[in-house]
mmCIF file with all atom_site columns, C-alpha atoms in Angstrom:
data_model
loop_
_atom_site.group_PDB
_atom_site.id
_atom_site.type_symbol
_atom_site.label_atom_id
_atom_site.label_alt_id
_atom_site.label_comp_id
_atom_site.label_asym_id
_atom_site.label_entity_id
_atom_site.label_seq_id
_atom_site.pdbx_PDB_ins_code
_atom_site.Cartn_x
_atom_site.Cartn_y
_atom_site.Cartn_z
_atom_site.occupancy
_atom_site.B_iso_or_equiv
_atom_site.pdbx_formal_charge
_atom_site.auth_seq_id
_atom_site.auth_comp_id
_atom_site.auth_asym_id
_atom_site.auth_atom_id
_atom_site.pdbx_PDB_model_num
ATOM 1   C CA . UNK E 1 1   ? -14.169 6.865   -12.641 1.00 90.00 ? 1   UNK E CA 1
ATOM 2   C CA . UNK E 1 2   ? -10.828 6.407   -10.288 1.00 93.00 ? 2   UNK E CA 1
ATOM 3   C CA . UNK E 1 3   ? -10.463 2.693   -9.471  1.00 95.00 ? 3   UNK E CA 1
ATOM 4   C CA . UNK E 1 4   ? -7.851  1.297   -7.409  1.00 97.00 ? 4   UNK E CA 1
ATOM 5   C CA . UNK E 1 5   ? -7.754  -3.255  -7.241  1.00 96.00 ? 5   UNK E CA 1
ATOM 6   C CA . UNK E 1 6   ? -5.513  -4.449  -5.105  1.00 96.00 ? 6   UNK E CA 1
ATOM 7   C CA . UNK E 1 7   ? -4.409  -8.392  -5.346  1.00 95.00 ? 7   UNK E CA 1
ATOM 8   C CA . UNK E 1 8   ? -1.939  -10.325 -3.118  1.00 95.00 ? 8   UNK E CA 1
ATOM 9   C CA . UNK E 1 9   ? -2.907  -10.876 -0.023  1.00 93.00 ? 9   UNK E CA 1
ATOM 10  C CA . UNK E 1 10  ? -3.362  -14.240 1.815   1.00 97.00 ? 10  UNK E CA 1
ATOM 11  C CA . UNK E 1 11  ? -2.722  -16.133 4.953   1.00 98.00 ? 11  UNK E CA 1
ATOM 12  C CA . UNK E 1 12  ? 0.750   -17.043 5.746   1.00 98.00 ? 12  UNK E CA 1
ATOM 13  C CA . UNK E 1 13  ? 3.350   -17.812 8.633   1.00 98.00 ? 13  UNK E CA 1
ATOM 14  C CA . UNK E 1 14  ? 5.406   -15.769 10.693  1.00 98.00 ? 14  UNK E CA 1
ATOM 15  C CA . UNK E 1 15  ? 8.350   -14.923 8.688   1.00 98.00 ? 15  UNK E CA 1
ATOM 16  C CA . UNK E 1 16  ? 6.920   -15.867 5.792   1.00 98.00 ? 16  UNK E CA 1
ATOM 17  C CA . UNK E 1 17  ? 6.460   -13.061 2.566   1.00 98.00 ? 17  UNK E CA 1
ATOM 18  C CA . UNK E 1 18  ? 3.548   -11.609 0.675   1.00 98.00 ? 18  UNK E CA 1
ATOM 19  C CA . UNK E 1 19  ? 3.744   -9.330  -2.871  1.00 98.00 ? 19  UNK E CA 1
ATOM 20  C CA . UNK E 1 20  ? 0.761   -6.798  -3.099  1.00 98.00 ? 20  UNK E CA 1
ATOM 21  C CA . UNK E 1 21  ? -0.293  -5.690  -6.292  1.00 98.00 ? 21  UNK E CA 1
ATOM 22  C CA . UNK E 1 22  ? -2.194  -2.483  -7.389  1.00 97.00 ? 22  UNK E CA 1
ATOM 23  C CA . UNK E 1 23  ? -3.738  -1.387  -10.097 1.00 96.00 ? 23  UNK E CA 1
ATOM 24  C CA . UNK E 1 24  ? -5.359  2.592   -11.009 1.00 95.00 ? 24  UNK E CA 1
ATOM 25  C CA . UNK E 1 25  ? -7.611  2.846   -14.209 1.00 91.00 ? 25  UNK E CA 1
ATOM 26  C CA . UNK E 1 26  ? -9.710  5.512   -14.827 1.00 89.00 ? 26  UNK E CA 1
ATOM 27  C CA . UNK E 1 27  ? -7.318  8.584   -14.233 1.00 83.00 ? 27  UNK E CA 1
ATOM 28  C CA . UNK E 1 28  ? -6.374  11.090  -16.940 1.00 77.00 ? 28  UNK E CA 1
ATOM 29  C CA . UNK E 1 29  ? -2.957  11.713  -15.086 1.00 84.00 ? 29  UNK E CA 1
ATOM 30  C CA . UNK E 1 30  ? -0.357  10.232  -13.322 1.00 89.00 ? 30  UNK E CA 1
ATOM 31  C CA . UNK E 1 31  ? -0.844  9.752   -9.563  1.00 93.00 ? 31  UNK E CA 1
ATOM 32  C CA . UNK E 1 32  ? 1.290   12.262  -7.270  1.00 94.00 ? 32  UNK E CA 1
ATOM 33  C CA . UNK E 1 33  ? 1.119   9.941   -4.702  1.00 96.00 ? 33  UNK E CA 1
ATOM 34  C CA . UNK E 1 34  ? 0.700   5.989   -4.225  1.00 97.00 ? 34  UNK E CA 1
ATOM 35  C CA . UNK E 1 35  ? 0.663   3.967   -0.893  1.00 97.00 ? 35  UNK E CA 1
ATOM 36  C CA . UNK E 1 36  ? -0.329  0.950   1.089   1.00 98.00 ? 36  UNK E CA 1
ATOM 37  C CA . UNK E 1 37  ? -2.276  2.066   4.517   1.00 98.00 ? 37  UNK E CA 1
ATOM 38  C CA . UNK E 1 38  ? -3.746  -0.985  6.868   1.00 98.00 ? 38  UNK E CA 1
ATOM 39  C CA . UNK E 1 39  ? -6.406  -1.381  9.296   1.00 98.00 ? 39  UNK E CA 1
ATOM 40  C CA . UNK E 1 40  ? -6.660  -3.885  12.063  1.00 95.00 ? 40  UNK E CA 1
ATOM 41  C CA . UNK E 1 41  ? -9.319  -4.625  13.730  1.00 90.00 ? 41  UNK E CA 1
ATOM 42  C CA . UNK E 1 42  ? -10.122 -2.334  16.494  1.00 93.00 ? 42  UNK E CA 1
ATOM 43  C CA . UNK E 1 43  ? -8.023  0.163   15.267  1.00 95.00 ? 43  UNK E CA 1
ATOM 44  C CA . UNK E 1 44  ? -7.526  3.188   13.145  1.00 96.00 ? 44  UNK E CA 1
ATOM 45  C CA . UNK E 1 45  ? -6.160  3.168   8.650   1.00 97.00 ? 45  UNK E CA 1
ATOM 46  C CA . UNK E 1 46  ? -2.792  3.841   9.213   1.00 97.00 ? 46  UNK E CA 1
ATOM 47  C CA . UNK E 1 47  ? 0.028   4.500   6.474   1.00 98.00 ? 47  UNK E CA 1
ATOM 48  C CA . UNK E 1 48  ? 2.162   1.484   6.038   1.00 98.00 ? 48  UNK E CA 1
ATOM 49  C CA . UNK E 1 49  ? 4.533   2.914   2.834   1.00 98.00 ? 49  UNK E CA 1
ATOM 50  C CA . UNK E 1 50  ? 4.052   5.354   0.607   1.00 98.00 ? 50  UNK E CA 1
ATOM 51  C CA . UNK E 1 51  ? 5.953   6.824   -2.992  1.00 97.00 ? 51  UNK E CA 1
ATOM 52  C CA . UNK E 1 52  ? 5.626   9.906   -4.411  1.00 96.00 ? 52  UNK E CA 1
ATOM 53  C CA . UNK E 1 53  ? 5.960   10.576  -8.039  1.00 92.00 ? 53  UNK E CA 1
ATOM 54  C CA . UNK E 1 54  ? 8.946   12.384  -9.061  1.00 84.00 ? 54  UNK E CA 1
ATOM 55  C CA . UNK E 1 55  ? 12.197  11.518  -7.493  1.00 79.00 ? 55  UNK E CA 1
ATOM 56  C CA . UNK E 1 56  ? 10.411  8.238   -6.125  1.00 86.00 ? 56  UNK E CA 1
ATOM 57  C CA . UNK E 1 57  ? 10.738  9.151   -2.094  1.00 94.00 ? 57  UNK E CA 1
ATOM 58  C CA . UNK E 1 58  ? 9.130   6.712   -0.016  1.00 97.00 ? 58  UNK E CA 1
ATOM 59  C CA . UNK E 1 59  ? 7.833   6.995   3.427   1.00 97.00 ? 59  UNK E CA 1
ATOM 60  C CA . UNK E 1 60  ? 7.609   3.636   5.841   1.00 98.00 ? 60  UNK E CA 1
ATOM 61  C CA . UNK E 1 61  ? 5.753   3.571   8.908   1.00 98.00 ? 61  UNK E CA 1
ATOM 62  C CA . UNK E 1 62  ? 8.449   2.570   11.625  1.00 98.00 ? 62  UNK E CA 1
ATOM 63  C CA . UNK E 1 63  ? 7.259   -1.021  12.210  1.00 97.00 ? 63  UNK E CA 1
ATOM 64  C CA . UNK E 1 64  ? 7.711   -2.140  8.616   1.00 98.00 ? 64  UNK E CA 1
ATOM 65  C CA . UNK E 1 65  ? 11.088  -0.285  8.199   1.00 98.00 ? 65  UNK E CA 1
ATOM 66  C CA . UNK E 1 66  ? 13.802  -2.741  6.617   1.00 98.00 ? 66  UNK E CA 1
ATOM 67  C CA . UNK E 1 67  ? 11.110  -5.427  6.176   1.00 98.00 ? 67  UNK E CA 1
ATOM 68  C CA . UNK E 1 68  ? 8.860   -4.082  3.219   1.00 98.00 ? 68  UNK E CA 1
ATOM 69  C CA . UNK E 1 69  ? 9.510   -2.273  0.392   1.00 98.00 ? 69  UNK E CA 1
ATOM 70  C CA . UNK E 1 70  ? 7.134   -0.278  -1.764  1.00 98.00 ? 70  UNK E CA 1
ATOM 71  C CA . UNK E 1 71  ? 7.762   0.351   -5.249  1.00 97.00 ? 71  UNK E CA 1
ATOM 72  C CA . UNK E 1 72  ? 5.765   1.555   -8.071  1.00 96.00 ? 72  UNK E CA 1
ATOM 73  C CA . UNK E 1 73  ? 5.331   1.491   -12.325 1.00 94.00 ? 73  UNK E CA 1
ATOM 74  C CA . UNK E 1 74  ? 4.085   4.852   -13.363 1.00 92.00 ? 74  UNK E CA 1
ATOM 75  C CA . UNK E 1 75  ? 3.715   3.675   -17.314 1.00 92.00 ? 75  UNK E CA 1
ATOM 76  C CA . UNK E 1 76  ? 1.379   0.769   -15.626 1.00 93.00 ? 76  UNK E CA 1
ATOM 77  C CA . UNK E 1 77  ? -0.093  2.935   -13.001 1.00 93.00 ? 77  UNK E CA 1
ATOM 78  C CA . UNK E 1 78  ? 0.598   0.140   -10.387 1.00 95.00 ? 78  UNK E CA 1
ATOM 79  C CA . UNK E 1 79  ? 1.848   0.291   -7.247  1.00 97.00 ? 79  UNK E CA 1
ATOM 80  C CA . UNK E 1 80  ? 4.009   -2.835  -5.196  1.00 98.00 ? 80  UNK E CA 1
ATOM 81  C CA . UNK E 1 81  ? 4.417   -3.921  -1.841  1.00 98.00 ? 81  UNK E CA 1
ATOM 82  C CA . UNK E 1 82  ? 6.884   -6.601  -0.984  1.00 98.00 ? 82  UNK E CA 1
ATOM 83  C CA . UNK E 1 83  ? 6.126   -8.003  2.821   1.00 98.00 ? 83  UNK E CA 1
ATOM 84  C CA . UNK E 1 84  ? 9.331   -9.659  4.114   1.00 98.00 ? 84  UNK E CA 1
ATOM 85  C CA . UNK E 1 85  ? 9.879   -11.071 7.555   1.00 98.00 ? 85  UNK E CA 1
ATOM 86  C CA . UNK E 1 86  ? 6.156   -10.844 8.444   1.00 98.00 ? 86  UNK E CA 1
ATOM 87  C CA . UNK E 1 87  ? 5.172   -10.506 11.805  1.00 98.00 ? 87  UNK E CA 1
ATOM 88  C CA . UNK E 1 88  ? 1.197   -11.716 13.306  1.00 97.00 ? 88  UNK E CA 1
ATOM 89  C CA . UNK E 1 89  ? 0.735   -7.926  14.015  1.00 96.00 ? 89  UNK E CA 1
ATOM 90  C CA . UNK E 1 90  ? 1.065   -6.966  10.396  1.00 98.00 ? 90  UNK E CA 1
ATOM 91  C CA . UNK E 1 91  ? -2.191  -8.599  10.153  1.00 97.00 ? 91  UNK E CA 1
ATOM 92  C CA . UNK E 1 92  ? -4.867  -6.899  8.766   1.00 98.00 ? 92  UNK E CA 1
ATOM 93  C CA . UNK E 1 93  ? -6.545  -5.291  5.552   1.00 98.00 ? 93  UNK E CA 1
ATOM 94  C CA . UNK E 1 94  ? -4.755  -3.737  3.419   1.00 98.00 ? 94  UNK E CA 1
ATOM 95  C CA . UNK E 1 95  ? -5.955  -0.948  1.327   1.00 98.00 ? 95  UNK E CA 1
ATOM 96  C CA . UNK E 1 96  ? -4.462  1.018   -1.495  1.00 98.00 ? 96  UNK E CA 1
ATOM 97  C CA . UNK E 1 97  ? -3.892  4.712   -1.718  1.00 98.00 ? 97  UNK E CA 1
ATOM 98  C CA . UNK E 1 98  ? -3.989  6.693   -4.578  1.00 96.00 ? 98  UNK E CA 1
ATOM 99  C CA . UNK E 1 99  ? -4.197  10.540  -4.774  1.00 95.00 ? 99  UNK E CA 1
ATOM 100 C CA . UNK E 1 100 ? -2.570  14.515  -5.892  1.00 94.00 ? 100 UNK E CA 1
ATOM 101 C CA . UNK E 1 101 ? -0.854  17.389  -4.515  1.00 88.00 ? 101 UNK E CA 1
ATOM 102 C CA . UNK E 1 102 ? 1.349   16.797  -1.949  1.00 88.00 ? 102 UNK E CA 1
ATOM 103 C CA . UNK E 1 103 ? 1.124   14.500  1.369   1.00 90.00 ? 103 UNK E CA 1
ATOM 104 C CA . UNK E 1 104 ? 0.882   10.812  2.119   1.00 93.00 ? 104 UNK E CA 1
ATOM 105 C CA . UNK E 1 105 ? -2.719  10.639  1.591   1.00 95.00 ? 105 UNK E CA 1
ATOM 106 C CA . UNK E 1 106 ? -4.792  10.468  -1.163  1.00 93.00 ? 106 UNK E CA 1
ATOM 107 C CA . UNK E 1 107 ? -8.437  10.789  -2.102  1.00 94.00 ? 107 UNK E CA 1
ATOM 108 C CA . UNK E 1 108 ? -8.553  7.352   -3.704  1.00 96.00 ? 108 UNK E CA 1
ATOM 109 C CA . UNK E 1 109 ? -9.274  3.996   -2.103  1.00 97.00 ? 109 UNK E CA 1
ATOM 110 C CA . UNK E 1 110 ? -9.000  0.416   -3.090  1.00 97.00 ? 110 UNK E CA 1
ATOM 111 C CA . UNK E 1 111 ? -11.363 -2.211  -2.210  1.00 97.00 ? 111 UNK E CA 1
ATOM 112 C CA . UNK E 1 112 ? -8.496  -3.774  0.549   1.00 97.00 ? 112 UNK E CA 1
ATOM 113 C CA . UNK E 1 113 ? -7.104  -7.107  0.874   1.00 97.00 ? 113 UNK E CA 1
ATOM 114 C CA . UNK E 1 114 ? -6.664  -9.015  3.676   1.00 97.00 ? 114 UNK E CA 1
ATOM 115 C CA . UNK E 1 115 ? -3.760  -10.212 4.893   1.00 98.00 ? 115 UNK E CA 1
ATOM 116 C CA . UNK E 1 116 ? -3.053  -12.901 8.570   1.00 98.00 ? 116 UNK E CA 1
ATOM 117 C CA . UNK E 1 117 ? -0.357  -13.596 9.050   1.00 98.00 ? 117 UNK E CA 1
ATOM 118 C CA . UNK E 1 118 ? -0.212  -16.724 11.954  1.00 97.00 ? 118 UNK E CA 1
ATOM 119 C CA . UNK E 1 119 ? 2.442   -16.921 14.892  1.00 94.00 ? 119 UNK E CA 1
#
């Protein structure tokens, strides 16, 4: 069974930074694709950053471009957000995304963290 814990988040200031951690047990292969999506409240999951496999190609929604980078270990199976520069309306929880095949999307969900982040 696919499990997906993420660890990291916390309250903290405006222009403050936040690591995200998270960690995949329970698949027989490597992920194809990793990611960070986050849900505010009152509104939709959306894709925050995402890596693919090979060739490591990310993909950063346009509000977190410059200020967080996603990276990822494949021999640990974990996958990193750094937060830099936060802003209050990167509040909210954020959940990790784990899946195959191609897309920014996978089948597999963590638990979420939550993450304020005060003005």
């Amino acid at each position: 069974q696919v499990q997906l814990v993420e660890s990291g988040g916390g309250l903290v200031q405006a222009g403050g930074t936040l690591s995200l951690s998270c960690i995949a047990s329970g698949s027989t292969f490597i992920f194809d694709f990793m990611g960070w999506y986050r849900q505010a409240p009152g509104k939709e999951r959306e894709l925050v950053a995402g890596i693919r496999r090979f060739g490591g190609t990310t993909n950063y929604a346009e509000p977190v471009q410059g200020r967080f980078t996603i990276s990822r270990d494949n021999a640990k199976k974990t996958v990193y957000l750094q937060m830099n520069s936060l802003k209050p309306e990167d509040t909210g929880v954020y959940y990790c995304n784990a899946g195959y095949g191609g897309g920014w999307r996978g089948n597999y969900w963590g638990q979420g963290t939550q993450v304020t982040v005060s003005s």
